Tab-separated table of N, CA and C in Angstrom:
chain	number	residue	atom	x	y	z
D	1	UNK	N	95.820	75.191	141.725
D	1	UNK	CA	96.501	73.960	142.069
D	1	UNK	C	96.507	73.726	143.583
D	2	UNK	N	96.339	74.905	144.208
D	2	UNK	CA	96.680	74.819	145.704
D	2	UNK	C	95.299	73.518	145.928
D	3	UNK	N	94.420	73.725	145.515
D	3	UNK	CA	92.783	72.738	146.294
D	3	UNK	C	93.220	71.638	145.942
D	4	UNK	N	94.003	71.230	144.833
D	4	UNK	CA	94.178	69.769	144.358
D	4	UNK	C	95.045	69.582	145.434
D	5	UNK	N	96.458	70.045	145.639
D	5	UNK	CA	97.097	69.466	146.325
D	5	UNK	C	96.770	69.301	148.052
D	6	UNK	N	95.883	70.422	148.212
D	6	UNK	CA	95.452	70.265	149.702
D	6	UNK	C	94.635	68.806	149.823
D	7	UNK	N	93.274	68.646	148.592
D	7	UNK	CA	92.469	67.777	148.697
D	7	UNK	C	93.491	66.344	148.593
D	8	UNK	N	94.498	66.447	147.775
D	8	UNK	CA	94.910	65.111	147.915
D	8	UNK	C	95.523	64.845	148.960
D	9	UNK	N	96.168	65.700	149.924
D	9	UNK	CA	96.762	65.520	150.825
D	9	UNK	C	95.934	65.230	152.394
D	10	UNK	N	94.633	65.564	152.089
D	10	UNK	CA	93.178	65.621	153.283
D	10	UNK	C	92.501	65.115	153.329
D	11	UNK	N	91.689	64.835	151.558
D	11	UNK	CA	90.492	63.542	151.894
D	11	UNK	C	90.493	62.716	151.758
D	12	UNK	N	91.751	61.855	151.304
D	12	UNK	CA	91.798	60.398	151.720
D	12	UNK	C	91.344	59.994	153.058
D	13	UNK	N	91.787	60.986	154.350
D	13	UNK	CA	91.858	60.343	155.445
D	13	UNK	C	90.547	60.651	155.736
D	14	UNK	N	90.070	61.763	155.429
D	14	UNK	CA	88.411	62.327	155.146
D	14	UNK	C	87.585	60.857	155.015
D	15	UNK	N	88.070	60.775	154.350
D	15	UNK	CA	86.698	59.397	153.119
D	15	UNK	C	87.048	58.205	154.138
D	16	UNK	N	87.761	58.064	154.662
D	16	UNK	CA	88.603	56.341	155.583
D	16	UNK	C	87.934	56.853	157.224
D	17	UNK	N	87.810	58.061	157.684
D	17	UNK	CA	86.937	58.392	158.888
D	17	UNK	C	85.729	58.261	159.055
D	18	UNK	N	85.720	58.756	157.231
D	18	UNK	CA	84.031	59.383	156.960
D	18	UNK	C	83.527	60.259	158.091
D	19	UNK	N	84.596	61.683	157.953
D	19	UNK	CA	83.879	62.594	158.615
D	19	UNK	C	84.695	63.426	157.978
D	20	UNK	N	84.690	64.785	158.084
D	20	UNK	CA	85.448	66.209	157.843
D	20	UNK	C	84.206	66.985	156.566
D	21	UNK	N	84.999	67.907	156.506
D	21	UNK	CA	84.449	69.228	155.393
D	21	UNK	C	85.507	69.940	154.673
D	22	UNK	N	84.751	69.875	153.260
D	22	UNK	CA	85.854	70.673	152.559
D	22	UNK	C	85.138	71.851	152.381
D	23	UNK	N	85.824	73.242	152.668
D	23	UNK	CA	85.262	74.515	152.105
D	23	UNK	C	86.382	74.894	150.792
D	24	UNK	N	85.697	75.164	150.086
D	24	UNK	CA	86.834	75.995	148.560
D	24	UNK	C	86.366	77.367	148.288
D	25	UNK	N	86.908	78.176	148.344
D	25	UNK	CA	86.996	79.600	147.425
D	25	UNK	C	87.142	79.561	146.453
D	26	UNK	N	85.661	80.178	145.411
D	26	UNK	CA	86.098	80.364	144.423
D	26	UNK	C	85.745	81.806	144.420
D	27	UNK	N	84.546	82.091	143.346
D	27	UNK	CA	84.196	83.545	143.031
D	27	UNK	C	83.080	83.471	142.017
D	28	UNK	N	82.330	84.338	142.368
D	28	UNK	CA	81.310	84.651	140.840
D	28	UNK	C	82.052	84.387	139.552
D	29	UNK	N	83.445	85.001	139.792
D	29	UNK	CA	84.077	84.624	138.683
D	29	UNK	C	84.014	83.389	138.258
D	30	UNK	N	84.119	82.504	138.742
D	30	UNK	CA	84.080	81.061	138.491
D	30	UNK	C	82.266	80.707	138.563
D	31	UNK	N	81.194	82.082	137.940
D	31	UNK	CA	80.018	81.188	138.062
D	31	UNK	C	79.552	82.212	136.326
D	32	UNK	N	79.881	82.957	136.299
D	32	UNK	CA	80.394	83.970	135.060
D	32	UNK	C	80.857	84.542	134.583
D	33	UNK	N	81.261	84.290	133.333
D	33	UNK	CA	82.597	84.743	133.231
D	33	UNK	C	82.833	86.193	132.786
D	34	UNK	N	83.618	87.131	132.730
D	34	UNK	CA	83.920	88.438	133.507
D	34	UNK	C	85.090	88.724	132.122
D	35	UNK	N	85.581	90.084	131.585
D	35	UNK	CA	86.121	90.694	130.674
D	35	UNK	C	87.466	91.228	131.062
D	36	UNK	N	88.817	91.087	130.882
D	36	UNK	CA	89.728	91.803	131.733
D	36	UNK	C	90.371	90.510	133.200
D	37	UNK	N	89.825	89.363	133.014
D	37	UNK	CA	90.224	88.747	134.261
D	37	UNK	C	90.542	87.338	133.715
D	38	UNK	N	90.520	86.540	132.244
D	38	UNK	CA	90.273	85.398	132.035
D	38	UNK	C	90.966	84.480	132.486
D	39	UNK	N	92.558	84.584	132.615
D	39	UNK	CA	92.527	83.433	133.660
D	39	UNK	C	92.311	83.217	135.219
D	40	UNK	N	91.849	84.503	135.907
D	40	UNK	CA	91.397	84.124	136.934
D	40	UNK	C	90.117	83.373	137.093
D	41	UNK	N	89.192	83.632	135.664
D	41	UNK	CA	87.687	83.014	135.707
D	41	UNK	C	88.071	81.867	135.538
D	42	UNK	N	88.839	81.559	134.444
D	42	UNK	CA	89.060	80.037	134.330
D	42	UNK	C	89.012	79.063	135.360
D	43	UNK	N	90.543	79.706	136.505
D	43	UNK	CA	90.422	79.315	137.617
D	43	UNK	C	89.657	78.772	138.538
D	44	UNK	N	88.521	79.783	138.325
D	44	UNK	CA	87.583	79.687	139.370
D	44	UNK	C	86.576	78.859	139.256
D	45	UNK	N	86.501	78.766	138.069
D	45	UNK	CA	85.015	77.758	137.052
D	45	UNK	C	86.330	76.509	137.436
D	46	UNK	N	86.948	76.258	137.044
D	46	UNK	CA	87.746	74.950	138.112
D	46	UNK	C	87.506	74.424	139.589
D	47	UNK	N	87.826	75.528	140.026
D	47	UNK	CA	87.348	75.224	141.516
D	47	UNK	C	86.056	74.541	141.530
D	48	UNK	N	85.016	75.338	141.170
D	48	UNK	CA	83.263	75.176	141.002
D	48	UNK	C	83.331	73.609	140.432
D	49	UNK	N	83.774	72.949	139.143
D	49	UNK	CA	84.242	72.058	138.548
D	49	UNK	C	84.593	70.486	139.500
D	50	UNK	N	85.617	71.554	140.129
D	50	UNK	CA	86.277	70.323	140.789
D	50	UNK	C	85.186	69.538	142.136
D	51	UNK	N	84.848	71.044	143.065
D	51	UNK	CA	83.850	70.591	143.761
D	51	UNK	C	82.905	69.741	143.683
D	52	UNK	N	82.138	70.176	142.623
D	52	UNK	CA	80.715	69.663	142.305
D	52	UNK	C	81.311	68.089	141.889
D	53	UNK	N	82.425	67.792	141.163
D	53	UNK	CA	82.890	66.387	141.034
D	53	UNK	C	82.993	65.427	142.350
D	54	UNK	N	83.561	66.478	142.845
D	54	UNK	CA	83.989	65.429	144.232
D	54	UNK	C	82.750	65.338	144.963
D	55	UNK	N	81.862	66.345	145.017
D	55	UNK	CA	80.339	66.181	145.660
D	55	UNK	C	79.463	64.791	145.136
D	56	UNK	N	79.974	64.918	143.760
D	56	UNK	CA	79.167	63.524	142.998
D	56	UNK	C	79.893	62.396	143.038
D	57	UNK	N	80.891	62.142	143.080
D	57	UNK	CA	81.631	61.424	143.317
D	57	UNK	C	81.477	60.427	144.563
D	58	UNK	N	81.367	61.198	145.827
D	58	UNK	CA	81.441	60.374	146.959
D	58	UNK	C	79.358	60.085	146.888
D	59	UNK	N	78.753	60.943	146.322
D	59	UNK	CA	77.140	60.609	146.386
D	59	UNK	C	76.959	59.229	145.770
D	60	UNK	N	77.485	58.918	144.766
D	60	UNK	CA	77.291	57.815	143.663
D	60	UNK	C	77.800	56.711	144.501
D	61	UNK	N	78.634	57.046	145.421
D	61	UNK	CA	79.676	55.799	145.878
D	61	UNK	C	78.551	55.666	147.099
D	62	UNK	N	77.955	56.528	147.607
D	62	UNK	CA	77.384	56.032	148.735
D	62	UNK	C	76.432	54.614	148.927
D	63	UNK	N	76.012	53.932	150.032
D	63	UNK	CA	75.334	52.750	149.646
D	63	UNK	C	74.357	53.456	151.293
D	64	UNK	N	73.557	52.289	150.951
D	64	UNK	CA	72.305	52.439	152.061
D	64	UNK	C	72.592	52.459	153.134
D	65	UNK	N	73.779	51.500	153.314
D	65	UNK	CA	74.296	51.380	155.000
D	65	UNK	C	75.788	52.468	155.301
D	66	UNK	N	76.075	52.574	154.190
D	66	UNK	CA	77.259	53.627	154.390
D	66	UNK	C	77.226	55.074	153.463
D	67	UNK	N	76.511	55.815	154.002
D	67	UNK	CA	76.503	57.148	153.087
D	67	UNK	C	77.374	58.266	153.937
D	68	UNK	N	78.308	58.949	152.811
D	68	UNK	CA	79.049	60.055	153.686
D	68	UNK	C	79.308	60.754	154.238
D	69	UNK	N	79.906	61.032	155.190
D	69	UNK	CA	79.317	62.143	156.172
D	69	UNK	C	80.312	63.017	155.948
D	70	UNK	N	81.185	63.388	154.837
D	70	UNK	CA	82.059	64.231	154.294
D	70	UNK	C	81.299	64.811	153.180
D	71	UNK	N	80.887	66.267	153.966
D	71	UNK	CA	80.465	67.572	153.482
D	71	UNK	C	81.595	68.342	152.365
D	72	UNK	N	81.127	69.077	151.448
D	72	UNK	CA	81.632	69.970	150.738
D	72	UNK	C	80.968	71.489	150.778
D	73	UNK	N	81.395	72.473	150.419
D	73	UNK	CA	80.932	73.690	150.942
D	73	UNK	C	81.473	74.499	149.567
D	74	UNK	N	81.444	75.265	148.374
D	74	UNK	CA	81.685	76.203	147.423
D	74	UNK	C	81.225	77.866	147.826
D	75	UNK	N	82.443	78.250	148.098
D	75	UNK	CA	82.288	79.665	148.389
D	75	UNK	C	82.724	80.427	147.172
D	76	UNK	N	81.111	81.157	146.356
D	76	UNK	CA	81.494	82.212	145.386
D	76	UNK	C	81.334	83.866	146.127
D	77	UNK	N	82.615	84.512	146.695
D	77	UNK	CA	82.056	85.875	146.279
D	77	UNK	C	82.292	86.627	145.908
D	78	UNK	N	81.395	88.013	145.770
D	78	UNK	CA	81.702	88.950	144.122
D	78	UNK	C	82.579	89.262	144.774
D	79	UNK	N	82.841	90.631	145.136
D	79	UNK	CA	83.746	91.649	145.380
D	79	UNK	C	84.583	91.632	147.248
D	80	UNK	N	85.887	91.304	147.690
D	80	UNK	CA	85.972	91.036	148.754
D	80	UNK	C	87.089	91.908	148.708
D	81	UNK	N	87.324	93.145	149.713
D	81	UNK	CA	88.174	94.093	150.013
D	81	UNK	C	89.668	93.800	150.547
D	82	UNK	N	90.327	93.165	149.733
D	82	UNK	CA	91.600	92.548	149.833
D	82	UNK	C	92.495	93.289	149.553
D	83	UNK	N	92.096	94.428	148.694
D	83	UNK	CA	93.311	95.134	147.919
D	83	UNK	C	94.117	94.729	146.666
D	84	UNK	N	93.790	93.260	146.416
D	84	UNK	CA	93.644	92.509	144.693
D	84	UNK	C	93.239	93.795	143.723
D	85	UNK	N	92.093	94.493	144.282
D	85	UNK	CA	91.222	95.304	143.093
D	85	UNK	C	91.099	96.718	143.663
D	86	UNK	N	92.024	97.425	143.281
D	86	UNK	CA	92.186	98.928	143.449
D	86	UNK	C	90.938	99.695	143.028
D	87	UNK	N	89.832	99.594	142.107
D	87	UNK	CA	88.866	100.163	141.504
D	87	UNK	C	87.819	99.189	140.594
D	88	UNK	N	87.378	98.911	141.452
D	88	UNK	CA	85.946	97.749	140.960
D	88	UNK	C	84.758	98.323	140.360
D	89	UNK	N	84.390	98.558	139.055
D	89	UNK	CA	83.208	99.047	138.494
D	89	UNK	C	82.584	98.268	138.801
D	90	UNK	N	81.187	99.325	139.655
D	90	UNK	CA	79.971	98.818	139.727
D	90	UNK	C	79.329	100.215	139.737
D	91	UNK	N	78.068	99.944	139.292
D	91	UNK	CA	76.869	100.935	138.596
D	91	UNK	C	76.053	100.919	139.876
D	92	UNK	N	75.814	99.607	140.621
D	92	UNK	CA	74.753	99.620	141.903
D	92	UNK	C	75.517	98.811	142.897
D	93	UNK	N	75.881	100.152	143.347
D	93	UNK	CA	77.007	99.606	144.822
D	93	UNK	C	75.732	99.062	145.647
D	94	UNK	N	74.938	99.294	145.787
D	94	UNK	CA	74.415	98.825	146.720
D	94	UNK	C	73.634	97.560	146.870
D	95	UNK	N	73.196	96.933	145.279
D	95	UNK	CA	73.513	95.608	145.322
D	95	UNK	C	74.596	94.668	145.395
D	96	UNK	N	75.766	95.432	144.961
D	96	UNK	CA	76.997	94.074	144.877
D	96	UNK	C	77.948	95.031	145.459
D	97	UNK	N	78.009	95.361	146.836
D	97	UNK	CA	79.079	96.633	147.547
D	97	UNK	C	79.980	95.270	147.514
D	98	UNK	N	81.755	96.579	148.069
D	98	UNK	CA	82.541	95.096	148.793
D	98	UNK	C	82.219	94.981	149.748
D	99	UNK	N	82.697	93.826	150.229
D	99	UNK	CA	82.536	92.848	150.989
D	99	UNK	C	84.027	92.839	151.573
D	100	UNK	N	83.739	93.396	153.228
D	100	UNK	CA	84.757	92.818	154.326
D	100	UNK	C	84.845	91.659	154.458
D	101	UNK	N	86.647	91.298	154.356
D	101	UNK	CA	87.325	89.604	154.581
D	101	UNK	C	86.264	89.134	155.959
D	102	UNK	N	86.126	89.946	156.998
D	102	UNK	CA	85.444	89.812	158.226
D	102	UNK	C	84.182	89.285	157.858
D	103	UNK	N	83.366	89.732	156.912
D	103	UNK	CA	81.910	89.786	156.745
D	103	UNK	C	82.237	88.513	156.058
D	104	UNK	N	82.784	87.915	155.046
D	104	UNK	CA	82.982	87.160	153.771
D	104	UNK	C	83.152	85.689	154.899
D	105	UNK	N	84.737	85.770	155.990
D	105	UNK	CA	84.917	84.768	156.731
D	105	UNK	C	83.614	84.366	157.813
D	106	UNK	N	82.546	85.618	158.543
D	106	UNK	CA	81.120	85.199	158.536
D	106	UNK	C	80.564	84.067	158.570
D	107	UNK	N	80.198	84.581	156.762
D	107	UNK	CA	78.956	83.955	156.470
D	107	UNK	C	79.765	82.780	155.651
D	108	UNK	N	81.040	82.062	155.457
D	108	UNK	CA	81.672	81.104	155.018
D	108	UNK	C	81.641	80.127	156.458
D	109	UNK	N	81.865	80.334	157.797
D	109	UNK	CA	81.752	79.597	159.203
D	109	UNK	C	80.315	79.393	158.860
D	110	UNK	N	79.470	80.308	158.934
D	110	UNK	CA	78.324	80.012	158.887
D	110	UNK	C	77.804	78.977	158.067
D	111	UNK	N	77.832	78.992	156.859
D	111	UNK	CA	77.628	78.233	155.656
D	111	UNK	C	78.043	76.618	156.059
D	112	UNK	N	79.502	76.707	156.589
D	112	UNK	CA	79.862	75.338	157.000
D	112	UNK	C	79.132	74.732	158.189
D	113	UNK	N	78.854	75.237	158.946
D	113	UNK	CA	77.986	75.073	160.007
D	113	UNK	C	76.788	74.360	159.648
D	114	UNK	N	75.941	74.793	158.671
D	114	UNK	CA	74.950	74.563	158.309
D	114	UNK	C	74.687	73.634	156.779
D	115	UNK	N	76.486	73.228	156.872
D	115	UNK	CA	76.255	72.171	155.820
D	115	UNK	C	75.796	72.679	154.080
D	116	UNK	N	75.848	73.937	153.981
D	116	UNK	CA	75.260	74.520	153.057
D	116	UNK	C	76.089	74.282	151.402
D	117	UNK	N	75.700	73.279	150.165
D	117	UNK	CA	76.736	72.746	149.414
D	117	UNK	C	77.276	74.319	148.850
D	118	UNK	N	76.358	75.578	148.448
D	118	UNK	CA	77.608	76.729	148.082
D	118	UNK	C	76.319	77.870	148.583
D	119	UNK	N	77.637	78.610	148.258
D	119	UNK	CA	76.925	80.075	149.122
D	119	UNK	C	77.673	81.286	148.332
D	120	UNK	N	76.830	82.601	147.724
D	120	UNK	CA	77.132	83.545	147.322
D	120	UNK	C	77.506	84.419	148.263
D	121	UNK	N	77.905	85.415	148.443
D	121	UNK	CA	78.414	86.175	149.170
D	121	UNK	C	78.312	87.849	148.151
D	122	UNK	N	77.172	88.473	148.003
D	122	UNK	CA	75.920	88.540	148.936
D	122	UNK	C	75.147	87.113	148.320
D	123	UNK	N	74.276	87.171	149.237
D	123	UNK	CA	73.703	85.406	149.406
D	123	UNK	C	72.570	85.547	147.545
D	124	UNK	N	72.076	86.671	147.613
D	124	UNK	CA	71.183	86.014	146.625
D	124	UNK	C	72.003	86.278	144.600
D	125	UNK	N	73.102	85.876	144.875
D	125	UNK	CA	73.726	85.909	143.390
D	125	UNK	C	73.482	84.617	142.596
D	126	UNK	N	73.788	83.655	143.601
D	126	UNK	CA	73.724	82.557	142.641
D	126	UNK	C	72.042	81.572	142.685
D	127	UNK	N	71.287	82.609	143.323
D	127	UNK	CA	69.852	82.192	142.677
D	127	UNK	C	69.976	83.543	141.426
D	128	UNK	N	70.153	84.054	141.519
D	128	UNK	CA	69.809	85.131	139.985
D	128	UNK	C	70.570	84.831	139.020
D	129	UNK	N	71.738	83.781	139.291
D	129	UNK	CA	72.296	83.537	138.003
D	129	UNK	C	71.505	82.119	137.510
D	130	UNK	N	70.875	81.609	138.355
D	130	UNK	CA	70.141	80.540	138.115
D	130	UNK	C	68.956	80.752	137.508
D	131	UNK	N	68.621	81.970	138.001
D	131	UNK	CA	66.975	82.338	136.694
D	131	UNK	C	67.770	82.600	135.770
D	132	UNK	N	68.625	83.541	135.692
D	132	UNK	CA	68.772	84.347	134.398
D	132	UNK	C	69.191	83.328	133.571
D	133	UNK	N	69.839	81.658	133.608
D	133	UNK	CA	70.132	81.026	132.721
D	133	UNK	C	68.862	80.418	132.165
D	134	UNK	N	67.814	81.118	132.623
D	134	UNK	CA	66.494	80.375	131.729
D	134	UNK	C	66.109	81.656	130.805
D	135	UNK	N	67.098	82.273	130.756
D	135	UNK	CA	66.205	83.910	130.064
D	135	UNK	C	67.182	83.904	128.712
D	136	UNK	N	66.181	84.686	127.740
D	136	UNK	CA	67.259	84.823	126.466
D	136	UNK	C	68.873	85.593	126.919
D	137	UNK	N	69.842	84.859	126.141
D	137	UNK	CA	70.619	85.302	126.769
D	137	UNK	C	71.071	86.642	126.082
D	138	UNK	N	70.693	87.106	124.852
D	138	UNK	CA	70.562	88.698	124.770
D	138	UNK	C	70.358	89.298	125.574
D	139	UNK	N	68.559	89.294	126.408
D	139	UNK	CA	68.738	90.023	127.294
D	139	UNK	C	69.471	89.766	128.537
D	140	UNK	N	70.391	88.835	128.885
D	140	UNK	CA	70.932	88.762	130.023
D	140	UNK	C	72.431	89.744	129.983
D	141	UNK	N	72.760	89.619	128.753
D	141	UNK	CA	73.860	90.531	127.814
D	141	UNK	C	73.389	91.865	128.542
D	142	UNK	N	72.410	92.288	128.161
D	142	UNK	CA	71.768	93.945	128.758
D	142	UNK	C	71.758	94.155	129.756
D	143	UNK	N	71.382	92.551	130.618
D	143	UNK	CA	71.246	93.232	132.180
D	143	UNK	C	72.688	93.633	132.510
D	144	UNK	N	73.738	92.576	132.294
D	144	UNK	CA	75.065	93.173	132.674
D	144	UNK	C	75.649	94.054	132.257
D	145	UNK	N	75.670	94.695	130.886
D	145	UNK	CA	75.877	95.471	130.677
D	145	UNK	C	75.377	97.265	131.215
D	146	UNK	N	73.834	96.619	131.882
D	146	UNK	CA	73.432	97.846	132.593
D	146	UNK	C	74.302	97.952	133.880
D	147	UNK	N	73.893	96.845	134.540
D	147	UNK	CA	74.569	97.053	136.225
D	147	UNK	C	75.934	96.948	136.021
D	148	UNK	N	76.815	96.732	134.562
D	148	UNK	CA	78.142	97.006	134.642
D	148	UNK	C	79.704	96.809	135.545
D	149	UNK	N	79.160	95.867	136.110
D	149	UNK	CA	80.360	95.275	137.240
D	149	UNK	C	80.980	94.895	136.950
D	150	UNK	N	82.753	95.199	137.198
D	150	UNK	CA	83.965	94.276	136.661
D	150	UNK	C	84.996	95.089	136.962
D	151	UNK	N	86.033	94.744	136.262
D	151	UNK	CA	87.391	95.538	136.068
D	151	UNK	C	87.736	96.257	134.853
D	152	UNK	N	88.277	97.207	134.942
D	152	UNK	CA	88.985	97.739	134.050
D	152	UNK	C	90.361	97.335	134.129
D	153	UNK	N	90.531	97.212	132.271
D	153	UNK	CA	92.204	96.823	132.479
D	153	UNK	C	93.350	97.369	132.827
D	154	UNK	N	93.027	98.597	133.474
D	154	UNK	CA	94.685	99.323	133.369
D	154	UNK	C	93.913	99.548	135.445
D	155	UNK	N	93.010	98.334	135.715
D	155	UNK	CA	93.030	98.906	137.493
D	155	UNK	C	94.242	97.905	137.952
D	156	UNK	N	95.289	97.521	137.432
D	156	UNK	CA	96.583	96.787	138.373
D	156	UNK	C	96.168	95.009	138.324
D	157	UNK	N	95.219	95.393	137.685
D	157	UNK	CA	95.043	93.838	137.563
D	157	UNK	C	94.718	92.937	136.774
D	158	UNK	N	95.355	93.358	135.618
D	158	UNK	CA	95.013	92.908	134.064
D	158	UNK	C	95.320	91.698	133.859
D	159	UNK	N	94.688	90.418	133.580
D	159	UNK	CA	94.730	89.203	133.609
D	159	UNK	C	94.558	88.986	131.828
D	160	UNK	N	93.875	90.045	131.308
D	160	UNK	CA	93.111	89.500	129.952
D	160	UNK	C	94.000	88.912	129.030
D	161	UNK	N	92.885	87.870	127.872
D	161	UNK	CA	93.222	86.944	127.586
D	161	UNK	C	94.153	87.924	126.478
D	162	UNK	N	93.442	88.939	126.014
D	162	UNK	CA	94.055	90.098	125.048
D	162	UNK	C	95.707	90.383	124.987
D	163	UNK	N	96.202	90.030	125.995
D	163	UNK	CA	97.910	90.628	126.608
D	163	UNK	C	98.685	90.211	125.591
């Protein structure tokens, strides 16, 4: 709820300048959905949701002589060392390690800088979730289940829909 109420309270004056940027946090979570966390995924596939609306939204409205110069920015990333997640299963730390708030706030300046509409954090997640939605999704079932990333429910942070 916090993005709704910020956005309603920001881009009106956004859209009447026609200038500013919105950045949103979401999470991989909000790009697949995850076992042990469901309403945080929900959440997050909202965020993703809401963005991409308001991205289309002001595109459609644009005209030849007035197109917007109010940017949007979707920040998904996996794992960010907050202390939210006491014990994060992963099988290949070294593709999806955590991620320092330092490293995460980065490449999110960066991203805005460069106008970029979303950005994974590590950068190449949300091109691999973009092939893998052309692949049977059995085997996409296997791949995650190999590289095994997520939560367990008894790590302090049991969200599941199961409760």
């Amino acid at each position: 709820m916090a993005h709704f109420w910020t956005l309603e309270a920001f881009l009106p004056g956004m859209i009447e300048r026609n200038h500013g940027h919105v950045v949103a946090l979401s999470s991989m979570c909000g790009v697949l959905g995850l076992p042990n966390v469901v309403p945080y995924c929900a959440s997050k596939f909202a965020v993703r949701g809401m963005m991409e609306s308001l991205y289309e939204e002001l595109r459609v409205n644009d005209t030849a002589a007035n197109k917007s110069q109010v940017k949007f920015t979707t920040v998904y990333p996996i794992m960010v060392n907050t202390g939210l997640v006491k014990n994060p299963r992963n099988r290949i730390p070294q593709l999806l390690d955590l991620q320092s708030p330092e490293r995460v706030a980065s490449k999110i300046v960066k991203a805005m800088r460069r106008n970029y509409r979303e950005i994974s954090i590590p950068t190449p997640l949300l091109t691999l979730d973009r092939i893998s939605r052309l692949l049977p999704y059995k085997f996409i079932q296997q791949v995650k289940d190999f590289i095994d990333t997520g939560l367990d429910p008894d790590d302090g942070c049991d969200t599941s829909a199961s409760k």
